[in-house]
């Protein structure tokens, strides 16, 4: 019999008895982009009310590469503002910063002892980020996916909405959970499902249709930031790389036109239409007609979000209070799950 308090999610993966619970995270390592909004934030807000939702600003992940302290704290508050402005309601969801809740680092270590070197070596995000410089990157960058598994499993999360680029990490989380359950002969951790859906699971750079739109791209023209004003958004879309062909009647015709395909997908995701419907509307027209319409759609959606974000940023004290309240709620869920993990592994109970 366990002396530890039992986690509220029933630890019985085999019977599918886990409370449906959504968890996701975004790194506060720069400003939020349109890719984050369409691929993540918008979908986070849509999950609210359907399931329990927990959203985290993963500052422990951000410091796997150098962050100026003043920039990190500002970006963490800005990301919190971005979540709220995008419709994540801090009462309906649990919203907090990862480093405020001890379960993440603690379970991260425990799971690093479950994960295998060979699994980590296959992670494409590590290979991309480390590049030729693998000897000089932080140990944290290498261990990053084990910390991500801890983020998810500390809440027994069953669903993780992410963009396409994070699929491999969620699959690794399942491998770690399965190995833990197997090695200790328990059904303690759930087999978490990645939720990757919609036309914007991979928003591409405005300068190169084969590269992901990213907050870390050195070219600001490659992305739309949630902090960009209407003129900047319109200008970036006007200058976005395209080709000289008119638009076809359906997505089928865009197979070998990555830049054009990207802009159509962005349009569809912004207006909640299908990409085929957008093609049909602009069939036979060139980008001279398409781009101003896309800019209008982008400004209509992002303008109010940027405005609300700026309002929220004027009161950092209030943002900190919101995050602290979220952290307390996150702690109440995750601390018992980590305590039970410790017990299963043979560690003296804390209480
Ligand atoms: P990151 O900014 O790398 O912390 O990513 C946070 C979330 O946004 C993850 O779910 C990513 O998959 C998603 N995301 C980031 N960039 C994009 C993009 N260009 N297209 C779609 N989703 C994205
Ligand atoms: N690795 C994710 C990214 O770069 C961020 C992240 C950290 C995350 N922990 C997570 C996403 C847990 C989903 C669930 O986008």
mmCIF file of C-alpha atoms and ligand atoms in Angstrom:
data_model
loop_
_atom_site.group_PDB
_atom_site.id
_atom_site.type_symbol
_atom_site.label_atom_id
_atom_site.label_comp_id
_atom_site.label_asym_id
_atom_site.label_seq_id
_atom_site.Cartn_x
_atom_site.Cartn_y
_atom_site.Cartn_z
ATOM 1 C CA UNK A 1 0.000 0.000 0.000
ATOM 2 C CA UNK A 2 1.273 3.426 -0.890
ATOM 3 C CA UNK A 3 1.648 6.057 1.786
ATOM 4 C CA UNK A 4 1.834 8.677 -0.915
ATOM 5 C CA UNK A 5 -1.278 10.559 -2.013
ATOM 6 C CA UNK A 6 -2.689 8.971 -5.129
ATOM 7 C CA UNK A 7 -2.708 10.974 -8.357
ATOM 8 C CA UNK A 8 -6.170 11.974 -9.428
ATOM 9 C CA UNK A 9 -5.776 10.417 -12.880
ATOM 10 C CA UNK A 10 -6.263 6.699 -12.431
ATOM 11 C CA UNK A 11 -2.927 5.033 -13.167
ATOM 12 C CA UNK A 12 -4.264 2.342 -15.423
ATOM 13 C CA UNK A 13 -3.190 2.790 -19.012
ATOM 14 C CA UNK A 14 -4.226 -0.709 -20.050
ATOM 15 C CA UNK A 15 -7.876 0.022 -19.249
ATOM 16 C CA UNK A 16 -7.743 3.451 -20.856
ATOM 17 C CA UNK A 17 -8.855 4.824 -17.507
ATOM 18 C CA UNK A 18 -6.946 8.091 -17.666
ATOM 19 C CA UNK A 19 -8.871 11.316 -17.360
ATOM 20 C CA UNK A 20 -8.649 13.036 -20.779
ATOM 21 C CA UNK A 21 -6.174 15.836 -20.197
ATOM 22 C CA UNK A 22 -4.503 18.160 -22.693
ATOM 23 C CA UNK A 23 -0.969 19.437 -22.118
ATOM 24 C CA UNK A 24 1.200 21.552 -24.388
ATOM 25 C CA UNK A 25 4.082 23.977 -24.169
ATOM 26 C CA UNK A 26 5.818 26.758 -26.043
ATOM 27 C CA UNK A 27 9.356 28.006 -25.488
ATOM 28 C CA UNK A 28 9.640 31.654 -24.455
ATOM 29 C CA UNK A 29 12.835 31.919 -26.475
ATOM 30 C CA UNK A 30 11.678 34.795 -28.683
ATOM 31 C CA UNK A 31 8.516 36.490 -29.833
ATOM 32 C CA UNK A 32 5.550 34.323 -30.838
ATOM 33 C CA UNK A 33 5.001 33.841 -34.565
ATOM 34 C CA UNK A 34 2.065 33.205 -36.856
ATOM 35 C CA UNK A 35 3.310 29.576 -36.914
ATOM 36 C CA UNK A 36 2.892 29.360 -33.148
ATOM 37 C CA UNK A 37 -0.537 30.958 -33.384
ATOM 38 C CA UNK A 38 -1.968 28.760 -36.154
ATOM 39 C CA UNK A 39 -0.063 25.573 -35.268
ATOM 40 C CA UNK A 40 -0.510 25.816 -31.518
ATOM 41 C CA UNK A 41 -2.194 28.748 -29.701
ATOM 42 C CA UNK A 42 -5.386 28.858 -31.728
ATOM 43 C CA UNK A 43 -5.819 25.138 -31.262
ATOM 44 C CA UNK A 44 -5.013 25.363 -27.544
ATOM 45 C CA UNK A 45 -7.873 27.805 -27.097
ATOM 46 C CA UNK A 46 -10.210 25.546 -29.108
ATOM 47 C CA UNK A 47 -9.551 22.617 -26.744
ATOM 48 C CA UNK A 48 -10.824 24.537 -23.732
ATOM 49 C CA UNK A 49 -14.121 23.403 -22.327
ATOM 50 C CA UNK A 50 -13.884 20.086 -24.167
ATOM 51 C CA UNK A 51 -11.178 18.628 -21.903
ATOM 52 C CA UNK A 52 -9.044 19.696 -18.973
ATOM 53 C CA UNK A 53 -6.300 21.907 -20.489
ATOM 54 C CA UNK A 54 -2.826 22.674 -19.124
ATOM 55 C CA UNK A 55 -0.477 25.044 -20.970
ATOM 56 C CA UNK A 56 3.105 25.762 -20.064
ATOM 57 C CA UNK A 57 5.747 28.333 -20.980
ATOM 58 C CA UNK A 58 8.755 26.047 -21.104
ATOM 59 C CA UNK A 59 11.546 28.287 -19.858
ATOM 60 C CA UNK A 60 13.649 25.282 -18.771
ATOM 61 C CA UNK A 61 13.621 24.194 -22.399
ATOM 62 C CA UNK A 62 14.470 27.709 -23.588
ATOM 63 C CA UNK A 63 17.724 27.785 -21.577
ATOM 64 C CA UNK A 64 19.078 24.740 -23.409
ATOM 65 C CA UNK A 65 20.505 27.479 -25.644
ATOM 66 C CA UNK A 66 21.793 30.799 -24.276
ATOM 67 C CA UNK A 67 19.128 33.286 -23.165
ATOM 68 C CA UNK A 68 19.879 36.779 -21.877
ATOM 69 C CA UNK A 69 18.177 36.850 -18.453
ATOM 70 C CA UNK A 70 16.380 40.172 -19.072
ATOM 71 C CA UNK A 71 15.173 38.915 -22.447
ATOM 72 C CA UNK A 72 13.986 35.574 -21.034
ATOM 73 C CA UNK A 73 11.812 37.100 -18.330
ATOM 74 C CA UNK A 74 10.343 39.630 -20.781
ATOM 75 C CA UNK A 75 9.668 36.951 -23.386
ATOM 76 C CA UNK A 76 8.058 34.681 -20.788
ATOM 77 C CA UNK A 77 5.647 37.456 -19.821
ATOM 78 C CA UNK A 78 5.100 38.263 -23.495
ATOM 79 C CA UNK A 79 4.325 34.622 -24.237
ATOM 80 C CA UNK A 80 1.839 34.558 -21.342
ATOM 81 C CA UNK A 81 0.204 37.660 -22.820
ATOM 82 C CA UNK A 82 0.194 35.972 -26.241
ATOM 83 C CA UNK A 83 -1.569 32.894 -24.877
ATOM 84 C CA UNK A 84 -4.242 34.964 -23.150
ATOM 85 C CA UNK A 85 -4.697 37.273 -26.146
ATOM 86 C CA UNK A 86 -5.111 34.191 -28.380
ATOM 87 C CA UNK A 87 -8.004 32.990 -26.250
ATOM 88 C CA UNK A 88 -6.370 30.801 -23.593
ATOM 89 C CA UNK A 89 -8.383 31.759 -20.517
ATOM 90 C CA UNK A 90 -6.272 31.384 -17.356
ATOM 91 C CA UNK A 91 -9.385 30.384 -15.405
ATOM 92 C CA UNK A 92 -10.531 27.748 -17.896
ATOM 93 C CA UNK A 93 -6.972 26.429 -18.435
ATOM 94 C CA UNK A 94 -3.960 26.047 -16.185
ATOM 95 C CA UNK A 95 -1.313 28.494 -17.496
ATOM 96 C CA UNK A 96 2.122 28.737 -15.879
ATOM 97 C CA UNK A 97 5.892 28.765 -16.413
ATOM 98 C CA UNK A 98 7.688 25.411 -16.275
ATOM 99 C CA UNK A 99 10.415 26.512 -13.840
ATOM 100 C CA UNK A 100 7.770 27.564 -11.293
ATOM 101 C CA UNK A 101 6.684 23.948 -10.792
ATOM 102 C CA UNK A 102 9.315 21.530 -9.396
ATOM 103 C CA UNK A 103 7.743 18.396 -10.907
ATOM 104 C CA UNK A 104 9.227 19.147 -14.337
ATOM 105 C CA UNK A 105 12.917 19.154 -13.382
ATOM 106 C CA UNK A 106 12.416 16.342 -10.866
ATOM 107 C CA UNK A 107 10.561 13.949 -13.153
ATOM 108 C CA UNK A 108 12.893 15.052 -15.965
ATOM 109 C CA UNK A 109 15.817 13.514 -14.096
ATOM 110 C CA UNK A 110 13.934 10.328 -13.259
ATOM 111 C CA UNK A 111 12.959 9.869 -16.918
ATOM 112 C CA UNK A 112 16.486 10.608 -18.146
ATOM 113 C CA UNK A 113 17.401 7.404 -16.341
ATOM 114 C CA UNK A 114 14.719 5.546 -18.291
ATOM 115 C CA UNK A 115 15.401 7.010 -21.763
ATOM 116 C CA UNK A 116 18.205 5.416 -23.783
ATOM 117 C CA UNK A 117 21.089 7.184 -25.507
ATOM 118 C CA UNK A 118 20.207 5.475 -28.779
ATOM 119 C CA UNK A 119 16.708 6.979 -28.699
ATOM 120 C CA UNK A 120 18.031 10.473 -28.055
ATOM 121 C CA UNK A 121 20.537 10.107 -30.892
ATOM 122 C CA UNK A 122 17.680 9.759 -33.356
ATOM 123 C CA UNK A 123 16.011 13.067 -32.470
ATOM 124 C CA UNK A 124 15.999 15.236 -35.591
ATOM 125 C CA UNK A 125 15.440 18.511 -33.710
ATOM 126 C CA UNK A 126 18.678 17.920 -31.760
ATOM 127 C CA UNK A 127 20.563 17.135 -34.943
ATOM 128 C CA UNK A 128 19.208 20.302 -36.592
ATOM 129 C CA UNK A 129 19.937 22.542 -33.612
ATOM 130 C CA UNK A 130 23.357 21.089 -32.820
ATOM 131 C CA UNK A 131 24.463 21.009 -36.452
ATOM 132 C CA UNK A 132 28.178 20.426 -36.850
ATOM 133 C CA UNK A 133 28.751 21.792 -33.385
ATOM 134 C CA UNK A 134 27.444 18.823 -31.358
ATOM 135 C CA UNK A 135 30.449 18.812 -28.983
ATOM 136 C CA UNK A 136 29.863 22.401 -27.892
ATOM 137 C CA UNK A 137 26.100 22.439 -27.236
ATOM 138 C CA UNK A 138 24.714 22.124 -23.704
ATOM 139 C CA UNK A 139 23.961 18.745 -22.186
ATOM 140 C CA UNK A 140 20.458 20.135 -21.664
ATOM 141 C CA UNK A 141 19.899 20.439 -25.416
ATOM 142 C CA UNK A 142 20.576 16.740 -25.753
ATOM 143 C CA UNK A 143 18.346 15.806 -22.801
ATOM 144 C CA UNK A 144 15.588 18.197 -23.962
ATOM 145 C CA UNK A 145 13.169 15.480 -25.175
ATOM 146 C CA UNK A 146 13.334 13.667 -21.793
ATOM 147 C CA UNK A 147 12.318 16.916 -20.073
ATOM 148 C CA UNK A 148 9.484 17.257 -22.568
ATOM 149 C CA UNK A 149 8.349 13.722 -21.693
ATOM 150 C CA UNK A 150 8.383 14.774 -18.031
ATOM 151 C CA UNK A 151 6.249 17.845 -18.818
ATOM 152 C CA UNK A 152 3.620 15.617 -20.359
ATOM 153 C CA UNK A 153 3.784 12.646 -17.996
ATOM 154 C CA UNK A 154 3.867 14.735 -14.775
ATOM 155 C CA UNK A 155 0.204 15.456 -15.552
ATOM 156 C CA UNK A 156 -0.687 12.054 -17.011
ATOM 157 C CA UNK A 157 -1.631 14.056 -20.089
ATOM 158 C CA UNK A 158 -3.491 12.010 -22.696
ATOM 159 C CA UNK A 159 -3.463 14.521 -25.590
ATOM 160 C CA UNK A 160 -0.720 16.877 -26.750
ATOM 161 C CA UNK A 161 -1.633 19.393 -29.483
ATOM 162 C CA UNK A 162 1.564 20.354 -31.337
ATOM 163 C CA UNK A 163 2.868 21.240 -34.778
ATOM 164 C CA UNK A 164 4.311 18.586 -37.063
ATOM 165 C CA UNK A 165 7.889 19.228 -35.867
ATOM 166 C CA UNK A 166 7.105 17.910 -32.377
ATOM 167 C CA UNK A 167 5.642 14.552 -33.404
ATOM 168 C CA UNK A 168 8.895 12.686 -32.865
ATOM 169 C CA UNK A 169 9.203 14.035 -29.324
ATOM 170 C CA UNK A 170 5.703 12.901 -28.399
ATOM 171 C CA UNK A 171 6.460 9.465 -29.821
ATOM 172 C CA UNK A 172 9.592 9.367 -27.667
ATOM 173 C CA UNK A 173 7.404 10.255 -24.674
ATOM 174 C CA UNK A 174 5.347 7.130 -25.388
ATOM 175 C CA UNK A 175 8.527 5.038 -25.620
ATOM 176 C CA UNK A 176 9.713 6.360 -22.262
ATOM 177 C CA UNK A 177 6.289 5.777 -20.664
ATOM 178 C CA UNK A 178 6.125 2.240 -22.068
ATOM 179 C CA UNK A 179 9.624 1.381 -20.861
ATOM 180 C CA UNK A 180 8.875 2.748 -17.391
ATOM 181 C CA UNK A 181 5.621 0.781 -17.167
ATOM 182 C CA UNK A 182 7.361 -2.353 -18.397
ATOM 183 C CA UNK A 183 10.509 -2.108 -16.248
ATOM 184 C CA UNK A 184 8.571 -1.449 -13.029
ATOM 185 C CA UNK A 185 5.657 -3.736 -13.885
ATOM 186 C CA UNK A 186 3.043 -0.997 -13.575
ATOM 187 C CA UNK A 187 0.431 0.712 -15.738
ATOM 188 C CA UNK A 188 1.284 4.087 -14.347
ATOM 189 C CA UNK A 189 1.970 6.385 -17.300
ATOM 190 C CA UNK A 190 -0.521 6.818 -20.173
ATOM 191 C CA UNK A 191 0.311 6.398 -23.856
ATOM 192 C CA UNK A 192 -0.066 10.036 -24.836
ATOM 193 C CA UNK A 193 -1.485 10.906 -28.255
ATOM 194 C CA UNK A 194 0.013 13.744 -30.329
ATOM 195 C CA UNK A 195 -2.791 15.862 -31.805
ATOM 196 C CA UNK A 196 -1.597 17.240 -35.125
ATOM 197 C CA UNK A 197 -4.439 18.537 -37.249
ATOM 198 C CA UNK A 198 -5.671 21.394 -39.422
ATOM 199 C CA UNK A 199 -4.151 23.141 -42.445
ATOM 200 C CA UNK A 200 -1.382 24.812 -40.408
ATOM 201 C CA UNK A 201 0.555 22.051 -38.695
ATOM 202 C CA UNK A 202 3.637 23.364 -40.495
ATOM 203 C CA UNK A 203 3.580 27.035 -41.434
ATOM 204 C CA UNK A 204 6.604 27.734 -43.623
ATOM 205 C CA UNK A 205 8.964 30.705 -43.847
ATOM 206 C CA UNK A 206 7.801 33.600 -46.047
ATOM 207 C CA UNK A 207 11.269 33.661 -47.642
ATOM 208 C CA UNK A 208 11.732 29.929 -48.242
ATOM 209 C CA UNK A 209 8.805 27.539 -48.640
ATOM 210 C CA UNK A 210 10.921 24.552 -47.592
ATOM 211 C CA UNK A 211 11.850 25.957 -44.147
ATOM 212 C CA UNK A 212 9.606 26.158 -41.073
ATOM 213 C CA UNK A 213 8.543 29.647 -39.965
ATOM 214 C CA UNK A 214 10.495 30.097 -36.761
ATOM 215 C CA UNK A 215 11.094 32.679 -34.049
ATOM 216 C CA UNK A 216 14.787 31.839 -34.273
ATOM 217 C CA UNK A 217 15.198 32.525 -38.025
ATOM 218 C CA UNK A 218 17.738 35.368 -38.385
ATOM 219 C CA UNK A 219 15.547 37.039 -41.044
ATOM 220 C CA UNK A 220 12.609 38.937 -39.538
ATOM 221 C CA UNK A 221 11.026 39.082 -43.012
ATOM 222 C CA UNK A 222 10.699 35.276 -42.902
ATOM 223 C CA UNK A 223 7.993 35.372 -40.249
ATOM 224 C CA UNK A 224 4.987 37.288 -38.988
ATOM 225 C CA UNK A 225 5.341 38.056 -35.285
ATOM 226 C CA UNK A 226 2.277 38.378 -33.077
ATOM 227 C CA UNK A 227 3.765 41.749 -32.095
ATOM 228 C CA UNK A 228 3.861 43.078 -35.710
ATOM 229 C CA UNK A 229 1.553 45.979 -36.532
ATOM 230 C CA UNK A 230 -0.838 45.983 -39.502
ATOM 231 C CA UNK A 231 1.567 47.776 -41.858
ATOM 232 C CA UNK A 232 4.411 45.396 -41.080
ATOM 233 C CA UNK A 233 2.171 42.377 -41.642
ATOM 234 C CA UNK A 234 0.951 43.720 -44.990
ATOM 235 C CA UNK A 235 4.480 44.573 -46.084
ATOM 236 C CA UNK A 236 5.870 41.145 -45.144
ATOM 237 C CA UNK A 237 3.079 39.411 -47.057
ATOM 238 C CA UNK A 238 3.600 41.680 -50.061
ATOM 239 C CA UNK A 239 7.287 40.767 -50.088
ATOM 240 C CA UNK A 240 6.725 37.059 -49.441
ATOM 241 C CA UNK A 241 8.421 34.864 -51.995
ATOM 242 C CA UNK A 242 6.049 33.378 -54.606
ATOM 243 C CA UNK A 243 6.115 32.331 -58.238
ATOM 244 C CA UNK A 244 4.701 33.942 -61.365
ATOM 245 C CA UNK A 245 1.979 31.340 -62.046
ATOM 246 C CA UNK A 246 -1.715 32.011 -61.405
ATOM 247 C CA UNK A 247 -3.453 30.002 -58.672
ATOM 248 C CA UNK A 248 -4.968 26.641 -59.653
ATOM 249 C CA UNK A 249 -8.526 25.564 -58.800
ATOM 250 C CA UNK A 250 -7.454 23.114 -56.083
ATOM 251 C CA UNK A 251 -4.470 22.204 -53.882
ATOM 252 C CA UNK A 252 -3.599 19.360 -56.229
ATOM 253 C CA UNK A 253 -2.120 21.984 -58.594
ATOM 254 C CA UNK A 254 0.238 23.361 -55.911
ATOM 255 C CA UNK A 255 2.230 20.189 -55.333
ATOM 256 C CA UNK A 256 5.526 21.599 -56.567
ATOM 257 C CA UNK A 257 4.980 25.201 -55.496
ATOM 258 C CA UNK A 258 5.930 25.277 -51.796
ATOM 259 C CA UNK A 259 5.714 29.064 -51.341
ATOM 260 C CA UNK A 260 2.317 29.344 -53.019
ATOM 261 C CA UNK A 261 1.036 26.330 -51.099
ATOM 262 C CA UNK A 262 2.173 27.864 -47.823
ATOM 263 C CA UNK A 263 0.325 31.139 -48.424
ATOM 264 C CA UNK A 264 -2.873 29.302 -49.360
ATOM 265 C CA UNK A 265 -2.623 27.150 -46.214
ATOM 266 C CA UNK A 266 -2.085 30.246 -44.065
ATOM 267 C CA UNK A 267 -5.152 31.889 -45.629
ATOM 268 C CA UNK A 268 -7.248 28.773 -44.969
ATOM 269 C CA UNK A 269 -6.082 28.450 -41.370
ATOM 270 C CA UNK A 270 -6.758 32.135 -40.667
ATOM 271 C CA UNK A 271 -10.301 32.049 -42.017
ATOM 272 C CA UNK A 272 -11.209 28.455 -41.018
ATOM 273 C CA UNK A 273 -11.852 27.428 -44.596
ATOM 274 C CA UNK A 274 -10.340 24.540 -46.511
ATOM 275 C CA UNK A 275 -7.280 25.194 -48.659
ATOM 276 C CA UNK A 276 -9.239 23.885 -51.666
ATOM 277 C CA UNK A 277 -11.963 26.467 -51.071
ATOM 278 C CA UNK A 278 -9.338 29.228 -51.064
ATOM 279 C CA UNK A 279 -7.864 27.908 -54.347
ATOM 280 C CA UNK A 280 -11.308 27.776 -55.906
ATOM 281 C CA UNK A 281 -11.952 31.413 -54.934
ATOM 282 C CA UNK A 282 -8.686 32.674 -56.463
ATOM 283 C CA UNK A 283 -8.498 30.283 -59.411
ATOM 284 C CA UNK A 284 -6.749 31.882 -62.391
ATOM 285 C CA UNK A 285 -5.668 34.960 -60.410
ATOM 286 C CA UNK A 286 -2.075 35.883 -59.642
ATOM 287 C CA UNK A 287 -0.450 36.844 -56.365
ATOM 288 C CA UNK A 288 -1.074 40.523 -57.107
ATOM 289 C CA UNK A 289 -4.711 39.834 -56.238
ATOM 290 C CA UNK A 290 -4.148 37.108 -53.658
ATOM 291 C CA UNK A 291 -1.623 38.838 -51.398
ATOM 292 C CA UNK A 292 -3.692 41.917 -50.473
ATOM 293 C CA UNK A 293 -6.629 39.635 -49.600
ATOM 294 C CA UNK A 294 -4.329 37.487 -47.457
ATOM 295 C CA UNK A 295 -2.908 40.581 -45.759
ATOM 296 C CA UNK A 296 -6.454 41.755 -44.932
ATOM 297 C CA UNK A 297 -7.324 38.355 -43.465
ATOM 298 C CA UNK A 298 -4.117 38.295 -41.418
ATOM 299 C CA UNK A 299 -4.615 41.799 -40.069
ATOM 300 C CA UNK A 300 -8.268 41.096 -39.224
ATOM 301 C CA UNK A 301 -7.277 38.077 -37.130
ATOM 302 C CA UNK A 302 -3.978 39.259 -35.654
ATOM 303 C CA UNK A 303 -4.784 42.955 -35.074
ATOM 304 C CA UNK A 304 -7.027 42.371 -32.047
ATOM 305 C CA UNK A 305 -4.589 39.782 -30.648
ATOM 306 C CA UNK A 306 -1.643 42.176 -30.887
ATOM 307 C CA UNK A 307 -3.709 44.949 -29.281
ATOM 308 C CA UNK A 308 -4.738 42.746 -26.367
ATOM 309 C CA UNK A 309 -1.167 41.506 -25.942
ATOM 310 C CA UNK A 310 0.131 45.060 -25.720
ATOM 311 C CA UNK A 311 -2.516 45.915 -23.106
ATOM 312 C CA UNK A 312 -1.563 42.897 -21.012
ATOM 313 C CA UNK A 313 2.152 43.710 -21.276
ATOM 314 C CA UNK A 314 1.517 47.067 -19.632
ATOM 315 C CA UNK A 315 0.908 45.262 -16.320
ATOM 316 C CA UNK A 316 3.695 42.692 -15.807
ATOM 317 C CA UNK A 317 2.737 42.356 -12.129
ATOM 318 C CA UNK A 318 -0.690 41.069 -13.119
ATOM 319 C CA UNK A 319 0.830 38.606 -15.605
ATOM 320 C CA UNK A 320 3.119 37.319 -12.835
ATOM 321 C CA UNK A 321 0.114 36.873 -10.528
ATOM 322 C CA UNK A 322 -1.734 34.910 -13.210
ATOM 323 C CA UNK A 323 1.276 32.638 -13.756
ATOM 324 C CA UNK A 324 1.770 32.094 -10.024
ATOM 325 C CA UNK A 325 -1.864 31.083 -9.589
ATOM 326 C CA UNK A 326 -1.491 28.704 -12.550
ATOM 327 C CA UNK A 327 1.688 27.247 -11.054
ATOM 328 C CA UNK A 328 -0.122 26.435 -7.813
ATOM 329 C CA UNK A 329 -2.800 24.558 -9.699
ATOM 330 C CA UNK A 330 -0.169 22.766 -11.806
ATOM 331 C CA UNK A 331 1.726 21.776 -8.663
ATOM 332 C CA UNK A 332 -1.415 20.310 -7.090
ATOM 333 C CA UNK A 333 -1.793 17.939 -10.059
ATOM 334 C CA UNK A 334 1.840 17.065 -10.726
ATOM 335 C CA UNK A 335 3.349 16.750 -7.228
ATOM 336 C CA UNK A 336 1.328 13.608 -6.329
ATOM 337 C CA UNK A 337 2.175 12.014 -9.691
ATOM 338 C CA UNK A 338 5.910 12.615 -9.186
ATOM 339 C CA UNK A 339 5.653 11.358 -5.589
ATOM 340 C CA UNK A 340 4.039 8.149 -6.847
ATOM 341 C CA UNK A 341 6.786 7.827 -9.494
ATOM 342 C CA UNK A 342 9.408 8.084 -6.741
ATOM 343 C CA UNK A 343 7.601 5.442 -4.717
ATOM 344 C CA UNK A 344 7.398 3.061 -7.684
ATOM 345 C CA UNK A 345 11.134 3.529 -8.282
ATOM 346 C CA UNK A 346 12.000 2.697 -4.681
ATOM 347 C CA UNK A 347 12.624 6.065 -3.090
ATOM 348 C CA UNK A 348 11.688 6.946 0.508
ATOM 349 C CA UNK A 349 8.349 8.807 0.521
ATOM 350 C CA UNK A 350 8.630 12.526 1.249
ATOM 351 C CA UNK A 351 5.587 12.521 3.484
HETATM 352 P P1 LIG B 1 8.245 26.476 -30.319
HETATM 353 O O1 LIG B 1 8.075 27.858 -30.799
HETATM 354 O O2 LIG B 1 9.315 25.747 -31.068
HETATM 355 O O3 LIG B 1 8.361 26.363 -28.837
HETATM 356 O O4 LIG B 1 6.913 25.720 -30.721
HETATM 357 C C1 LIG B 1 5.731 25.829 -29.948
HETATM 358 C C2 LIG B 1 4.566 25.159 -30.645
HETATM 359 O O5 LIG B 1 4.272 25.852 -31.857
HETATM 360 C C3 LIG B 1 4.816 23.705 -31.021
HETATM 361 O O6 LIG B 1 3.593 22.990 -30.906
HETATM 362 C C4 LIG B 1 5.236 23.796 -32.457
HETATM 363 O O7 LIG B 1 4.986 22.606 -33.155
HETATM 364 C C5 LIG B 1 4.341 24.949 -32.945
HETATM 365 N N1 LIG B 1 4.975 25.621 -34.073
HETATM 366 C C6 LIG B 1 6.127 26.343 -34.063
HETATM 367 N N2 LIG B 1 6.415 26.813 -35.291
HETATM 368 C C7 LIG B 1 5.427 26.364 -36.103
HETATM 369 C C8 LIG B 1 5.163 26.485 -37.507
HETATM 370 N N3 LIG B 1 5.963 27.182 -38.306
HETATM 371 N N4 LIG B 1 4.057 25.881 -37.985
HETATM 372 C C9 LIG B 1 3.224 25.183 -37.197
HETATM 373 N N5 LIG B 1 3.418 25.022 -35.877
HETATM 374 C C10 LIG B 1 4.504 25.609 -35.327
HETATM 375 N N1 LIG B 2 9.501 21.093 -27.558
HETATM 376 C C1 LIG B 2 8.349 21.919 -27.810
HETATM 377 C C2 LIG B 2 8.680 22.892 -28.952
HETATM 378 O O1 LIG B 2 9.790 23.272 -29.165
HETATM 379 C C3 LIG B 2 7.906 22.684 -26.599
HETATM 380 C C4 LIG B 2 7.494 21.765 -25.502
HETATM 381 C C5 LIG B 2 8.175 21.512 -24.359
HETATM 382 C C6 LIG B 2 6.297 20.991 -25.467
HETATM 383 N N2 LIG B 2 7.470 20.642 -23.578
HETATM 384 C C7 LIG B 2 6.346 20.295 -24.231
HETATM 385 C C8 LIG B 2 5.237 20.809 -26.345
HETATM 386 C C9 LIG B 2 5.320 19.417 -23.853
HETATM 387 C C10 LIG B 2 4.224 19.920 -25.972
HETATM 388 C C11 LIG B 2 4.266 19.229 -24.729
HETATM 389 O O2 LIG B 2 7.780 23.299 -29.616
#
